[in-house]
Amino acid sequence: MNGISGHAGLFGNANDLAKLMQMFLNYGEYGGYNFLDSLTIKKWTSYQFVEFDNRRGIIFDKPLLRNKHLGTPSPLASDKSFGHSGFTGTFVWIDPEYEITYVFLSNRVYPTRNNSKLSDLNIRTGILQALYDSITDKPFGL
């Protein structure tokens, strides 16, 4: 593909993924260029099918609509926040209200697909929770 791919994990690194996520945080703009229309980003990252208690946007996950303390990513995440957790352990979370861009890259499937330590130990969301705790006056704790 000559170095061009829409798959963030396979051909990307933390720096590239952070730039892509920063572009989403900036509603389509990065480095002085407008790559996507801000209304498109807002549509992609807003809750869809709220009447069915759906916590997902068109492209990204969102915080739970109710009982925020039970779900990914953090009880302190704003309703404007959005992100994705990947099968291989990759995790990104963007929160426009707090201006957070969080990128976590890992290889959960090495040396075997049966490795569940990232989930069992809550590492990805634990780090994100520590970020929220450090910038808010209402720490939730891990």
Tab-separated table of C-alpha atoms in Angstrom:
chain	number	residue	atom	x	y	z
A	1	MET	CA	0.000	0.000	0.000
A	2	ASN	CA	3.059	2.229	-0.274
A	3	GLY	CA	2.809	3.270	3.378
A	4	ILE	CA	-0.797	4.454	3.124
A	5	SER	CA	-3.492	2.607	5.013
A	6	GLY	CA	-6.595	3.343	7.037
A	7	HIS	CA	-5.593	0.676	9.566
A	8	ALA	CA	-4.019	2.556	12.479
A	9	GLY	CA	-2.387	-0.373	14.242
A	10	LEU	CA	-0.841	-2.396	11.463
A	11	PHE	CA	1.099	0.384	9.780
A	12	GLY	CA	1.085	3.072	12.449
A	13	ASN	CA	3.117	4.087	15.437
A	14	ALA	CA	2.164	6.064	18.547
A	15	ASN	CA	3.259	9.375	17.023
A	16	ASP	CA	1.216	8.874	13.846
A	17	LEU	CA	-1.825	7.674	15.766
A	18	ALA	CA	-1.573	10.622	18.177
A	19	LYS	CA	-1.592	13.002	15.189
A	20	LEU	CA	-4.651	11.294	13.733
A	21	MET	CA	-6.456	11.435	17.079
A	22	GLN	CA	-5.416	15.077	17.566
A	23	MET	CA	-7.004	15.800	14.187
A	24	PHE	CA	-10.257	14.297	15.523
A	25	LEU	CA	-9.890	16.345	18.732
A	26	ASN	CA	-9.504	19.457	16.542
A	27	TYR	CA	-12.672	18.513	14.596
A	28	GLY	CA	-10.870	17.760	11.347
A	29	GLU	CA	-7.973	20.210	11.469
A	30	TYR	CA	-4.318	19.400	12.057
A	31	GLY	CA	-1.106	21.273	11.312
A	32	GLY	CA	-2.922	24.162	9.681
A	33	TYR	CA	-4.806	21.907	7.248
A	34	ASN	CA	-8.478	21.000	7.313
A	35	PHE	CA	-8.749	17.297	6.462
A	36	LEU	CA	-12.381	16.629	7.426
A	37	ASP	CA	-15.415	18.828	7.917
A	38	SER	CA	-16.135	19.582	11.578
A	39	LEU	CA	-19.808	18.614	11.170
A	40	THR	CA	-18.718	15.190	9.920
A	41	ILE	CA	-16.492	14.682	12.979
A	42	LYS	CA	-19.308	15.782	15.296
A	43	LYS	CA	-21.688	13.316	13.623
A	44	TRP	CA	-19.166	10.472	13.795
A	45	THR	CA	-18.460	11.095	17.482
A	46	SER	CA	-21.969	11.750	18.793
A	47	TYR	CA	-24.209	9.124	20.380
A	48	GLN	CA	-26.335	7.179	17.926
A	49	PHE	CA	-29.628	5.421	18.708
A	50	VAL	CA	-29.880	6.851	22.214
A	51	GLU	CA	-33.454	5.551	22.415
A	52	PHE	CA	-31.975	2.028	22.506
A	53	ASP	CA	-29.456	2.955	25.210
A	54	ASN	CA	-26.627	2.625	22.664
A	55	ARG	CA	-23.286	4.033	23.828
A	56	ARG	CA	-21.645	4.087	20.425
A	57	GLY	CA	-21.034	6.764	17.861
A	58	ILE	CA	-20.888	6.026	14.152
A	59	ILE	CA	-17.156	5.320	14.269
A	60	PHE	CA	-16.095	5.427	17.926
A	61	ASP	CA	-17.132	4.135	21.325
A	62	LYS	CA	-18.582	6.592	23.813
A	63	PRO	CA	-19.025	6.577	27.595
A	64	LEU	CA	-22.058	4.726	28.909
A	65	LEU	CA	-25.223	6.806	28.825
A	66	ARG	CA	-26.188	5.699	32.344
A	67	ASN	CA	-24.201	4.102	35.149
A	68	LYS	CA	-20.960	5.677	33.889
A	69	HIS	CA	-19.082	4.124	36.807
A	70	LEU	CA	-19.579	0.660	35.260
A	71	GLY	CA	-17.990	1.171	31.904
A	72	THR	CA	-15.143	2.174	29.706
A	73	PRO	CA	-13.326	4.414	29.747
A	74	SER	CA	-13.668	6.423	32.978
A	75	PRO	CA	-16.503	7.740	35.109
A	76	LEU	CA	-14.929	11.183	34.619
A	77	ALA	CA	-15.004	11.041	30.810
A	78	SER	CA	-17.227	13.737	29.338
A	79	ASP	CA	-20.171	12.910	27.107
A	80	LYS	CA	-18.217	14.538	24.268
A	81	SER	CA	-15.397	11.987	24.600
A	82	PHE	CA	-14.880	9.068	22.237
A	83	GLY	CA	-12.372	6.339	21.471
A	84	HIS	CA	-11.626	2.777	20.491
A	85	SER	CA	-10.150	-0.293	22.122
A	86	GLY	CA	-8.637	-2.752	19.696
A	87	PHE	CA	-8.391	-6.527	19.826
A	88	THR	CA	-4.594	-6.451	19.954
A	89	GLY	CA	-4.579	-4.116	22.951
A	90	THR	CA	-4.500	-0.772	21.193
A	91	PHE	CA	-6.568	1.878	22.961
A	92	VAL	CA	-7.229	5.501	22.053
A	93	TRP	CA	-9.428	7.982	23.869
A	94	ILE	CA	-10.152	11.601	22.991
A	95	ASP	CA	-11.956	14.009	25.289
A	96	PRO	CA	-12.593	17.470	23.830
A	97	GLU	CA	-13.861	18.812	27.169
A	98	TYR	CA	-10.534	18.044	28.892
A	99	GLU	CA	-8.386	18.288	25.719
A	100	ILE	CA	-7.125	14.722	26.214
A	101	THR	CA	-5.590	12.641	23.460
A	102	TYR	CA	-4.564	9.261	24.880
A	103	VAL	CA	-2.856	6.580	22.800
A	104	PHE	CA	-1.891	3.185	24.205
A	105	LEU	CA	-0.207	0.677	21.885
A	106	SER	CA	0.507	-2.895	22.869
A	107	ASN	CA	0.568	-6.404	21.530
A	108	ARG	CA	-1.942	-8.278	23.648
A	109	VAL	CA	-1.780	-11.324	21.403
A	110	TYR	CA	1.935	-11.958	21.946
A	111	PRO	CA	3.014	-14.629	22.631
A	112	THR	CA	-0.526	-16.060	22.405
A	113	ARG	CA	-4.091	-14.889	21.829
A	114	ASN	CA	-4.991	-16.281	25.240
A	115	ASN	CA	-3.145	-13.459	26.986
A	116	SER	CA	-5.826	-11.483	28.888
A	117	LYS	CA	-3.656	-9.519	31.325
A	118	LEU	CA	-4.422	-6.112	29.746
A	119	SER	CA	-8.129	-6.620	30.392
A	120	ASP	CA	-7.813	-8.543	33.636
A	121	LEU	CA	-5.561	-5.881	35.176
A	122	ASN	CA	-7.488	-2.990	33.610
A	123	ILE	CA	-4.200	-1.432	32.478
A	124	ARG	CA	-5.433	0.716	29.565
A	125	THR	CA	-8.354	2.275	31.389
A	126	GLY	CA	-6.375	2.479	34.646
A	127	ILE	CA	-3.792	4.716	32.981
A	128	LEU	CA	-6.548	6.831	31.450
A	129	GLN	CA	-8.212	7.112	34.865
A	130	ALA	CA	-4.913	8.355	36.321
A	131	LEU	CA	-4.851	11.039	33.601
A	132	TYR	CA	-8.366	12.168	34.470
A	133	ASP	CA	-7.531	12.133	38.186
A	134	SER	CA	-4.470	14.313	37.565
A	135	ILE	CA	-6.404	17.042	35.727
A	136	THR	CA	-9.676	17.101	37.659
A	137	ASP	CA	-10.505	18.010	41.216
A	138	LYS	CA	-12.769	15.003	41.605
A	139	PRO	CA	-10.566	11.884	41.574
A	140	PHE	CA	-12.470	8.666	41.193
A	141	GLY	CA	-9.604	6.338	42.077
A	142	LEU	CA	-8.517	3.129	40.432
